[in-house]
Amino acid sequence: RCQTPRIKGISTTVGQEQQVSTQEKQVPEDLEMPLARREMETLFHEQPETGNKYLEDTFLRSYLKTHLPPKVLEEVHQDLERFGNRLLTKVQALGWECELNPPVFRQFDAWGRRVDRIDTCSAWRSMKEISAQEGLIAEAYERRYSNWSRLYQAVKLYLFSSSSGGFNCPLAMTDGAAKVIESLGIPGSLKNAFDHLTSRDPKKFWTSGQWMTERRGGSDVANGTETVARKQPDGTYRLYGFKWFTSAADSDMALTLARIADAEGQCRQGSSGLSLFFLRVRDEEGRLNSIQVQRLKDKLGTRQMATAELWLQGATAELISAEGRGVASISNMLNITRIHNVIGAVSSMRRMVTLSREYACRRAAFGKLLKDHPLHMQTLARMEVQVRGAFLLLMEIVRLLGLAETSQASEQDQLLLRLLIPVAKLYTGKQASAVAVEAMESFGGQGYMEDTGVPVLIRDTLVLSIWEGTTNILSLDVLRSLAKSQGQVMAVFLASVQKKLDLALGTAELAPGVQRMREAVGSLTRFLEAAGSEPAVTLELAARDFSYSLARIYTGALLMEHAARPDASSTDTCAALRWCNQELCPVAAESGSGSYGAGAARQDSALVLGGSRL
C-alpha cells in the first residue's frame, strides 16, 4: 500500500506529491486557503489503539481468579501475559499480512504440467509455527493442569483467534481430528498422526482438514455423501469423489466420510453406509495423494484461508471407524469444532467491543468525546453485556469438557455438555454477527473503510452462524438431545440453573434478576409440559425459539452466579441485571401468539411462496 505523506493538510498519494508541491509554490501567500497552509495536528480521525489483550481483559482475569486453583492460576497468568505481548508485537501484524496476501492457486507450471499448487504467504506459515510453539492444540492433550487444561487452551485460543488471520479455522479442525483419534484409543496406525497433530515442534506440527461437504449436501451428510471407498489388497482404501468445500486445503492430513463399495460395487445409502477415513494430503515429496484441485472458493470472508473444491481420484486412505459407523465417530470432531466456533464468536465480539471502546475515548464529535455521549455509551454497554454472557457460556462448556476428558464428569455433567454445545454454537454465532455490525456503526464512516481492518472482522464473523451447522440445523439437534435422553437433559439443565440462582439469593441487588429468571424458568417448564401432547411439527417450529430460550436462561444464570461472588464488582451486578431485562424465554412468548399452531406451517409457506411461481 502506498504511503500518504503529510502535505500541509491535504492527503495525497506519492504520485501526486510533486504536482502538489509545484502548485503550492505558484499560489501567492495571501491567496492561500487557511486549511491548505495549516499543519495537521493529527489525522482527522484518531486510530483506536489496544494493548496486551490478556491484561486489558479484566472480565477474563476475574473469571480465572475465581475458578482456577491458585497454583494453576499463578502459572497460567505468567504465560498469558507473555502470550498477550506476543499477540500485540508479532501476531496482529501477521494476521493483517495474511489478509493482504490470500492464497493463490497455481494449476500448471511454466511448462504446462499440472501441479495443483496452493501457495500461501509467509505470514500464514508463521501462524502455523506460532500455533505449535504456543501449544494451541497440545495444551488440551498434555493435560498438565488436569481438568483445567482444556479451559486454559480455550483461553489462549480466545486471545489468539481475532488476531490469527483466519488460522483459527485449521486449528479447530486439527483439534477435532486429534479428539477423534484419541476417542478411538490412538490405535498404532494413527499414533504418528496424533503425535504430529499435538506437537509443539513447528517442524513436526500438522494441521488437519475436515472433508464432509459434497455437492448434494452441507449438513445432510447422510444423503449428500457420494464419495466411494474401494478396498485394496493391502487393506488400504482408494477414495473416489468430489468434495465441494474443503477448508484449509493446504493442511497435512484430513478426515473424511465415504461409502465402502462391496464386491459388486454397490454402496449402502443413508448414514449407516458412511465410514470414516484418514488420509495424508501429500506424500513426503509434496505430491498430492491422487487429488486434483478444481479451484479455490471465492468467499465473502475468511479469504486468508484456502478453501478448495477437490477431486479424489483414487486417494489412498485408511479406514479408522467401524464400517458404517462414520457419523458416530465424527461426532467427537463436530463437538470440538463447534466449541472452536464459539471461541471464534466470543473472541470476535471482544475484539470489536474493545476497538469501539478505545475509539470512543479518542474520537470527538459535537464538542466532546464519544464516551461523554450517554446514548453512545448505552449502545456500547449493551454490546458489553452480550460479550460477557457469551464468554461465561463458553467457559462453562470448556469447564465441563475438561471434566469429561479427565473422567471427572458426572452423568449430569455429560448430559449438560451435550445440550449446551449446540445451544452455545447457534446463539453465539448470531450474537457475534449482531455485535460486529453494531460495532462497525460505532465508528461511523470509518467502520466501512477497508484499510481500517473493521470490514475484515465483519466478514470473518458472519460465517460463524454457518460453519459447523446453521442455526436451524443446530436447533433441531437440540431437540434430538432432548429426545435421546428422554427428557433427562432438561431436568439437569433446570437443576443447574436453579443451583446458580440459589447462589445469588444472598445478594440483595440481584433480587430483581433472580425474580425474572424464575419467571422465565416457569414459562419454559409450562411450554415443555404443553408441547408434550402436541404434534411433532409444533416442536420443530418452536426449535429455534426454544434454543434461544435455553441460551438466554442459562447465560443469565451464569451472569448471576458471577455477580454473586464475594469480590464481584458493581459492573458484574449491572451486567447480570441488564441481561435479565430482555425476553428470556421467547419460546413461551411466541407460543402464546399461535406461531407454532397446526396451521402455522401452512401460513408460513403461503406467506413466503404466495407471490412466487414455486
XYZ file of C-alpha atoms in Angstrom:
614
model
C 0.000 0.000 0.000
C 1.310 3.463 -0.855
C 2.375 5.774 1.912
C 0.487 9.028 2.410
C 2.851 11.959 3.000
C 1.684 14.855 5.149
C 1.472 17.895 2.883
C 0.001 20.737 4.881
C -3.486 19.408 5.437
C -4.029 17.695 2.105
C -3.743 13.913 1.923
C -2.010 12.906 -1.308
C -0.634 9.746 -2.797
C 3.030 9.509 -3.617
C 2.337 10.085 -7.303
C 0.678 13.434 -6.588
C 3.357 14.796 -4.266
C 5.475 16.545 -6.921
C 2.442 18.155 -8.578
C 1.051 19.474 -5.317
C 4.462 20.800 -4.289
C 4.753 22.758 -7.582
C 1.243 24.169 -7.215
C 1.998 25.339 -3.697
C 4.919 27.438 -4.939
C 2.700 29.073 -7.570
C -0.072 30.148 -5.161
C 0.534 33.612 -3.672
C 0.863 33.576 0.103
C -2.098 35.945 0.679
C -4.455 33.895 -1.523
C -3.882 30.520 0.095
C -6.728 28.842 1.933
C -6.053 28.598 5.670
C -6.602 24.818 5.643
C -4.067 24.317 2.890
C -1.339 26.052 4.894
C -2.228 24.825 8.365
C -0.176 21.942 9.710
C -2.353 18.954 10.587
C -2.161 18.218 14.288
C -3.189 14.601 13.656
C -5.327 12.736 11.183
C -8.952 13.830 11.231
C -9.882 10.558 12.970
C -7.962 9.054 15.851
C -6.980 5.414 15.362
C -8.012 3.186 18.275
C -5.009 1.524 19.893
C -5.213 -1.555 22.068
C -2.590 -3.166 24.266
C -1.990 -6.585 25.787
C -5.261 -8.476 25.219
C -4.920 -10.502 28.392
C -4.058 -7.636 30.710
C -6.818 -5.429 29.271
C -9.498 -8.120 29.620
C -10.480 -7.638 33.255
C -13.538 -9.875 32.905
C -11.396 -12.797 31.728
C -8.953 -12.271 34.561
C -11.708 -12.105 37.171
C -13.117 -15.407 35.876
C -9.746 -17.148 36.055
C -9.114 -15.793 39.546
C -12.468 -17.161 40.710
C -12.251 -20.635 39.193
C -8.644 -21.765 38.780
C -6.729 -23.359 41.654
C -4.137 -20.842 42.994
C -1.070 -22.713 41.735
C -2.584 -23.181 38.260
C -3.616 -19.514 38.180
C -0.095 -18.372 39.051
C 1.452 -20.349 36.214
C -1.091 -19.536 33.534
C -1.184 -15.847 34.469
C 2.514 -15.508 33.671
C 2.157 -17.386 30.397
C -0.944 -15.472 29.311
C 0.724 -12.127 29.997
C 3.691 -13.216 27.877
C 1.351 -14.521 25.176
C -0.580 -11.243 25.201
C 2.641 -9.369 24.472
C 3.431 -11.727 21.615
C -0.002 -11.156 20.124
C 0.497 -7.395 20.331
C 4.029 -7.225 18.965
C 4.022 -10.069 16.442
C 0.790 -11.908 15.726
C -1.531 -8.984 14.933
C 0.767 -7.767 12.149
C 0.990 -11.298 10.740
C -2.801 -11.566 10.759
C -3.113 -8.409 8.676
C -0.449 -9.690 6.288
C -2.492 -12.871 5.813
C -5.468 -10.718 4.812
C -3.423 -8.710 2.312
C -1.818 -11.833 0.780
C -4.513 -14.504 0.351
C -3.636 -17.964 -1.015
C -3.078 -18.378 -4.736
C -3.895 -21.498 -6.758
C -1.405 -22.427 -9.487
C -2.834 -25.224 -11.601
C 0.006 -25.532 -14.125
C 3.717 -24.826 -14.092
C 5.551 -22.817 -16.765
C 5.854 -25.910 -18.989
C 2.193 -26.837 -18.972
C 2.456 -29.633 -16.437
C -0.393 -29.818 -13.934
C 0.871 -29.143 -10.414
C -2.245 -28.001 -8.480
C -0.182 -25.967 -6.043
C -1.757 -23.757 -3.380
C 0.696 -21.025 -2.429
C 0.214 -19.379 0.967
C 2.071 -16.339 2.275
C 4.929 -16.457 4.770
C 2.686 -14.933 7.465
C 0.257 -17.851 7.163
C 3.124 -20.286 7.590
C 4.356 -18.292 10.576
C 0.927 -18.660 12.172
C 1.345 -22.415 11.967
C 4.724 -22.220 13.673
C 3.400 -19.957 16.423
C 0.433 -22.261 16.986
C 2.793 -25.151 17.577
C 5.149 -23.194 19.826
C 2.274 -21.930 21.959
C 0.766 -25.398 22.244
C -2.612 -24.203 20.993
C -3.544 -27.831 20.312
C -1.026 -29.638 22.513
C -2.174 -27.926 25.707
C -5.510 -29.753 25.681
C -3.917 -33.201 25.282
C -0.874 -32.903 27.553
C -3.255 -32.189 30.460
C -0.588 -30.526 32.579
C -3.375 -28.932 34.593
C -5.699 -31.934 34.643
C -9.314 -30.916 34.010
C -8.305 -27.225 33.687
C -6.109 -27.881 30.641
C -8.986 -27.679 28.181
C -10.175 -24.386 29.681
C -6.653 -22.977 29.553
C -6.347 -23.958 25.894
C -9.676 -22.249 25.182
C -8.481 -19.038 26.841
C -5.349 -18.956 24.681
C -7.412 -19.583 21.557
C -9.861 -16.862 22.626
C -6.986 -14.379 22.841
C -5.445 -15.640 19.579
C -8.482 -16.052 17.354
C -9.327 -12.484 16.334
C -5.674 -11.754 15.507
C -4.905 -15.073 13.815
C -5.585 -14.078 10.221
C -8.045 -16.951 9.869
C -5.694 -19.591 11.241
C -8.214 -20.373 13.983
C -10.140 -22.448 11.409
C -7.423 -25.047 10.654
C -6.713 -25.191 14.391
C -10.368 -26.089 15.024
C -10.231 -28.992 12.585
C -6.823 -30.084 13.887
C -8.157 -30.198 17.443
C -11.194 -32.107 16.209
C -9.053 -34.671 14.380
C -6.868 -35.195 17.455
C -10.009 -35.702 19.545
C -11.355 -38.332 17.144
C -8.072 -40.250 17.181
C -7.911 -40.050 20.986
C -11.505 -41.288 21.262
C -10.534 -44.293 19.135
C -7.829 -45.161 21.660
C -4.959 -43.823 19.484
C -4.508 -47.059 17.505
C -0.972 -47.843 16.372
C -1.593 -46.836 12.783
C -2.703 -43.376 13.917
C -0.129 -42.809 16.660
C 2.178 -40.945 14.283
C -0.636 -38.670 13.106
C -1.745 -37.938 16.690
C 1.815 -37.065 17.695
C 2.093 -34.629 14.781
C -1.290 -33.015 15.496
C -0.398 -32.414 19.153
C 3.261 -31.477 18.681
C 4.852 -28.259 19.957
C 7.649 -28.570 17.397
C 6.897 -26.340 14.373
C 8.810 -28.755 12.138
C 6.606 -31.677 13.176
C 3.242 -29.966 13.710
C 0.436 -30.957 11.348
C -2.894 -29.339 10.659
C -5.920 -31.341 9.560
C -8.812 -30.812 7.191
C -12.413 -31.944 7.711
C -13.801 -33.008 4.329
C -17.515 -33.542 4.803
C -19.416 -31.278 2.414
C -20.168 -32.580 -1.073
C -22.218 -31.235 -3.948
C -25.566 -32.643 -2.844
C -25.492 -31.606 0.783
C -23.989 -29.497 3.528
C -25.179 -30.648 6.938
C -27.139 -33.511 5.327
C -24.111 -35.793 5.062
C -26.278 -38.916 5.307
C -27.917 -38.221 1.951
C -25.338 -35.903 0.408
C -22.180 -38.023 0.569
C -21.319 -39.640 -2.769
C -17.620 -40.446 -2.243
C -16.892 -44.150 -2.700
C -14.141 -46.162 -0.975
C -12.746 -49.246 -2.706
C -10.729 -51.701 -0.647
C -7.268 -52.671 -1.897
C -5.416 -55.981 -1.442
C -3.088 -54.414 1.139
C -6.016 -53.393 3.358
C -5.960 -49.697 2.448
C -8.732 -47.969 0.513
C -8.909 -45.783 -2.571
C -11.334 -42.874 -2.421
C -13.238 -41.545 -5.435
C -15.458 -38.492 -5.234
C -15.783 -34.728 -5.201
C -15.523 -32.520 -2.110
C -17.374 -29.226 -2.539
C -15.894 -27.376 0.459
C -12.508 -28.245 1.940
C -11.359 -25.525 4.323
C -7.610 -25.124 4.890
C -6.874 -27.188 1.801
C -3.155 -26.717 2.473
C -3.405 -28.958 5.556
C -1.207 -32.010 6.013
C -3.976 -34.589 6.504
C -7.747 -34.904 6.560
C -10.599 -36.939 7.973
C -13.406 -37.635 5.545
C -16.538 -39.717 5.121
C -17.085 -42.197 2.288
C -19.243 -45.199 1.366
C -17.486 -48.546 1.099
C -18.269 -50.394 -2.123
C -18.928 -54.145 -1.863
C -17.666 -56.797 -4.266
C -20.377 -55.865 -6.763
C -19.538 -52.179 -6.497
C -22.724 -51.339 -4.570
C -22.822 -48.917 -1.624
C -25.252 -48.749 1.258
C -27.127 -45.438 1.345
C -28.054 -43.304 4.355
C -25.971 -42.628 7.440
C -25.458 -46.350 8.104
C -23.463 -46.578 4.883
C -20.889 -43.952 5.902
C -17.465 -44.787 7.280
C -14.657 -42.526 8.478
C -11.256 -42.400 6.766
C -7.860 -40.867 7.449
C -5.640 -39.715 4.601
C -2.468 -37.767 4.030
C -2.977 -34.909 1.573
C 0.547 -35.128 0.138
C 3.414 -37.585 0.188
C 6.889 -36.888 1.572
C 7.917 -35.185 -1.702
C 4.928 -32.844 -1.553
C 2.963 -34.540 -4.331
C -0.806 -34.708 -3.954
C -2.296 -38.066 -2.956
C -4.220 -38.702 -6.199
C -6.110 -35.469 -5.570
C -6.874 -32.721 -8.054
C -7.704 -29.169 -7.020
C -10.516 -27.818 -9.171
C -10.460 -24.251 -7.832
C -10.292 -22.093 -4.717
C -13.591 -20.731 -3.450
C -14.241 -17.003 -3.875
C -15.630 -16.235 -0.412
C -17.146 -13.220 1.283
C -14.707 -13.586 4.200
C -12.001 -15.835 5.660
C -10.086 -15.035 2.483
C -6.794 -15.653 4.270
C -7.515 -19.388 4.203
C -7.554 -21.656 1.161
C -10.979 -23.276 0.730
C -10.992 -25.555 -2.294
C -13.025 -27.914 -4.428
C -11.204 -31.247 -4.617
C -11.481 -34.305 -6.822
C -10.461 -37.538 -5.099
C -9.232 -39.777 -7.881
C -8.098 -42.841 -6.024
C -6.632 -41.125 -2.957
C -5.051 -43.658 -0.608
C -6.811 -43.693 2.758
C -7.147 -45.738 5.939
C -10.461 -46.832 7.432
C -10.442 -45.682 11.074
C -14.047 -46.256 12.194
C -16.062 -49.432 12.254
C -17.686 -49.922 8.872
C -20.905 -47.899 8.729
C -20.075 -46.009 11.949
C -18.576 -42.912 10.360
C -21.210 -40.440 11.563
C -20.948 -41.676 15.150
C -17.144 -41.500 15.024
C -17.101 -37.987 13.580
C -19.377 -36.628 16.328
C -16.385 -36.001 18.599
C -14.813 -33.856 15.901
C -18.016 -31.876 15.404
C -18.306 -31.159 19.131
C -14.764 -29.777 19.211
C -15.128 -27.692 16.044
C -18.420 -26.281 17.324
C -16.698 -25.239 20.545
C -13.980 -23.585 18.442
C -16.755 -21.771 16.591
C -17.965 -20.413 19.936
C -14.397 -19.379 20.782
C -14.163 -17.503 17.472
C -17.503 -15.783 18.076
C -16.630 -14.626 21.589
C -13.148 -13.541 20.513
C -14.597 -11.508 17.646
C -17.126 -9.831 19.925
C -14.482 -8.947 22.491
C -12.205 -7.511 19.803
C -14.965 -5.365 18.273
C -16.152 -4.020 21.618
C -12.576 -3.248 22.688
C -11.918 -1.295 19.492
C -15.228 0.558 19.843
C -14.430 1.451 23.450
C -10.964 2.740 22.585
C -12.344 4.776 19.694
C -14.957 6.315 21.984
C -12.155 7.532 24.253
C -10.351 9.253 21.344
C -12.928 10.444 18.846
C -14.555 13.814 19.472
C -17.902 14.824 17.935
C -20.285 17.679 18.725
C -17.806 19.225 21.106
C -16.983 16.218 23.281
C -15.567 12.718 23.151
C -17.880 9.878 22.161
C -17.507 8.426 25.644
C -19.223 11.506 27.013
C -22.332 10.972 24.881
C -24.800 8.930 27.005
C -26.620 7.289 24.093
C -23.362 6.132 22.516
C -22.183 4.609 25.780
C -25.538 2.907 26.298
C -25.078 1.196 22.937
C -21.576 0.019 23.823
C -22.767 -1.153 27.250
C -25.413 -3.344 25.621
C -22.716 -4.888 23.440
C -20.514 -5.456 26.502
C -23.305 -7.360 28.237
C -23.587 -9.667 25.221
C -19.846 -10.351 25.240
C -19.801 -11.130 28.968
C -22.688 -13.539 28.686
C -21.189 -15.322 25.691
C -17.810 -15.574 27.419
C -19.283 -17.225 30.525
C -21.231 -19.682 28.368
C -18.012 -20.607 26.562
C -16.140 -21.079 29.823
C -18.920 -23.292 31.183
C -18.695 -25.584 28.163
C -14.923 -25.993 28.235
C -15.034 -26.498 32.011
C -17.454 -29.389 31.505
C -15.374 -30.749 28.618
C -12.267 -30.708 30.807
C -14.092 -32.762 33.419
C -15.262 -35.242 30.778
C -11.776 -35.635 29.303
C -10.250 -36.446 32.694
C -13.026 -38.870 33.733
C -14.284 -36.469 36.406
C -17.628 -35.608 34.808
C -20.811 -36.976 36.285
C -23.591 -38.317 34.087
C -25.383 -34.999 34.642
C -22.294 -33.053 33.516
C -22.121 -35.068 30.308
C -25.815 -34.589 29.546
C -25.489 -30.845 30.123
C -22.421 -30.643 27.881
C -24.239 -32.465 25.084
C -27.058 -29.903 25.255
C -25.005 -26.748 25.716
C -22.613 -27.269 22.773
C -25.238 -26.800 20.011
C -27.073 -24.164 22.077
C -23.909 -22.102 22.542
C -22.769 -22.510 18.952
C -26.039 -21.369 17.403
C -26.603 -18.488 19.819
C -23.100 -17.016 19.902
C -22.921 -17.178 16.103
C -25.944 -14.867 15.957
C -24.645 -12.703 18.807
C -21.303 -12.195 17.080
C -22.890 -11.017 13.838
C -25.128 -8.520 15.649
C -22.302 -7.165 17.817
C -19.938 -6.882 14.845
C -22.394 -4.841 12.788
C -23.236 -2.598 15.769
C -19.532 -2.076 16.451
C -18.891 -1.140 12.826
C -21.581 1.513 13.128
C -19.897 2.911 16.243
C -17.006 4.012 14.003
C -19.283 5.897 11.637
C -17.967 6.003 8.082
C -14.526 4.829 9.213
C -16.015 1.458 10.074
C -16.862 0.984 6.393
C -13.320 1.620 5.175
C -11.321 -1.461 4.193
C -7.948 -0.214 5.419
C -9.191 0.233 8.984
C -9.470 -3.549 9.257
C -13.034 -3.371 10.591
C -14.687 -4.824 7.435
C -12.325 -7.819 7.659
C -13.589 -8.568 11.155
C -17.182 -8.201 9.946
C -16.753 -10.584 7.022
C -14.919 -13.189 9.038
C -17.548 -13.048 11.780
C -20.568 -13.541 9.517
C -19.556 -17.110 8.660
C -19.837 -18.207 12.301
C -23.588 -18.767 12.052
C -22.969 -21.072 9.064
C -19.856 -23.094 9.945
C -20.453 -26.387 11.765
C -24.211 -26.256 11.243
C -26.596 -23.363 10.674
C -28.907 -22.020 13.366
C -31.886 -24.132 12.284
C -29.823 -27.318 11.882
C -28.431 -26.962 15.390
C -31.848 -26.071 16.811
C -33.103 -29.438 15.563
C -30.019 -31.052 17.081
C -31.043 -29.566 20.435
C -34.416 -31.304 20.087
C -32.631 -34.590 19.317
C -30.618 -34.308 22.509
C -33.873 -33.926 24.453
C -35.463 -36.925 22.758
C -32.396 -39.129 23.116
C -32.159 -38.502 26.851
C -35.929 -38.970 27.277
C -36.175 -35.605 28.983
C -33.351 -36.190 31.469
C -31.238 -33.427 29.966
C -33.904 -30.818 30.702
C -34.086 -31.921 34.316
C -30.318 -31.484 34.561
C -30.500 -28.102 32.809
C -33.176 -26.757 35.154
C -31.391 -28.089 38.238
C -28.156 -26.397 37.172
C -29.925 -23.085 36.583
C -31.627 -23.310 39.978
C -28.323 -24.059 41.727
C -26.744 -20.931 40.253
C -29.730 -18.782 41.150
C -29.580 -20.045 44.729
C -26.072 -18.596 44.990
C -27.466 -15.172 44.092
C -30.203 -15.191 46.720
C -27.937 -13.665 49.344
C -27.201 -10.591 47.232
C -29.993 -8.055 47.554
C -29.004 -6.125 44.429
C -29.574 -9.241 42.320
C -33.112 -9.903 43.563
C -34.882 -8.373 40.515
C -32.796 -10.540 38.202
C -33.439 -13.685 40.239
C -37.169 -12.986 40.036
C -37.124 -12.544 36.257
C -35.058 -15.692 35.843
C -37.513 -17.718 37.921
C -40.405 -16.420 35.839
C -38.572 -17.433 32.657
C -37.855 -20.921 34.023
C -41.529 -21.267 34.920
C -42.573 -20.234 31.402
C -40.122 -22.685 29.858
C -41.390 -25.517 32.041
C -45.012 -24.814 31.147
C -44.144 -24.742 27.448
C -42.454 -28.135 27.683
C -45.412 -29.644 29.519
C -47.829 -28.368 26.888
C -45.600 -29.340 23.950
C -45.515 -32.955 25.071
C -49.030 -33.521 23.715
C -48.541 -31.505 20.511
C -47.705 -32.937 17.057
C -44.042 -33.139 16.012
C -44.343 -30.113 13.735
C -45.097 -27.929 16.750
C -41.740 -28.662 18.352
C -39.955 -28.237 15.048
C -41.490 -24.802 14.539
C -40.512 -23.879 18.085
C -36.966 -25.291 17.844
C -35.141 -22.008 17.185
C -37.013 -20.001 19.815
C -36.643 -22.885 22.251
C -32.872 -22.975 21.724
C -32.664 -19.205 22.159
C -34.597 -19.562 25.412
C -32.152 -22.171 26.701
C -29.226 -19.936 25.782
C -30.645 -16.826 27.428
C -31.774 -18.563 30.589
C -28.526 -20.461 31.147
C -26.386 -17.437 30.321
C -28.466 -15.368 32.724
C -27.809 -17.940 35.451
C -24.063 -17.789 34.751
C -24.050 -13.988 34.933
C -25.990 -14.082 38.210
C -23.555 -16.637 39.618
C -20.591 -14.477 38.590
C -22.174 -11.374 40.133
C -22.795 -13.229 43.421
C -19.069 -13.733 44.088
C -17.781 -12.122 47.296
C -15.428 -9.888 45.312
C -17.883 -9.130 42.493
C -17.891 -5.582 41.163
C -20.805 -3.257 40.545
C -20.345 -3.800 36.813
C -20.831 -7.553 37.334
C -24.160 -6.833 39.002
C -25.132 -4.349 36.306
C -24.349 -6.825 33.503
C -26.368 -9.602 35.151
C -29.405 -7.388 35.684
C -29.293 -5.955 32.179
C -29.142 -9.442 30.677
C -32.237 -10.413 32.654
C -34.156 -7.375 31.374
C -34.534 -8.906 27.909
C -37.124 -11.506 26.881
C -35.530 -14.568 28.483
C -37.996 -17.140 27.191
C -39.043 -16.179 23.644
C -40.469 -19.644 23.004
C -43.186 -19.048 25.617
C -43.990 -15.606 24.234
C -44.304 -16.910 20.665
C -46.276 -19.951 21.767
C -48.981 -17.683 23.098
C -49.257 -15.911 19.746
C -50.014 -19.111 17.819
C -46.703 -19.210 15.933
C -46.415 -22.976 16.436
C -50.059 -23.948 15.890
C -51.307 -26.573 13.464
C -51.892 -24.060 10.694
C -48.727 -22.036 11.279
C -46.585 -24.071 8.877
C -49.151 -23.653 6.069
C -49.390 -19.929 6.792
C -45.602 -19.590 6.679
C -45.440 -21.321 3.310
C -48.260 -19.232 1.914
C -46.665 -16.033 3.167
C -43.283 -16.843 1.624
C -44.379 -18.585 -1.554
C -47.743 -16.956 -2.216
C -46.343 -14.372 -4.590
C -43.920 -16.691 -6.362
C -44.300 -19.263 -9.116
C -42.988 -22.119 -6.971
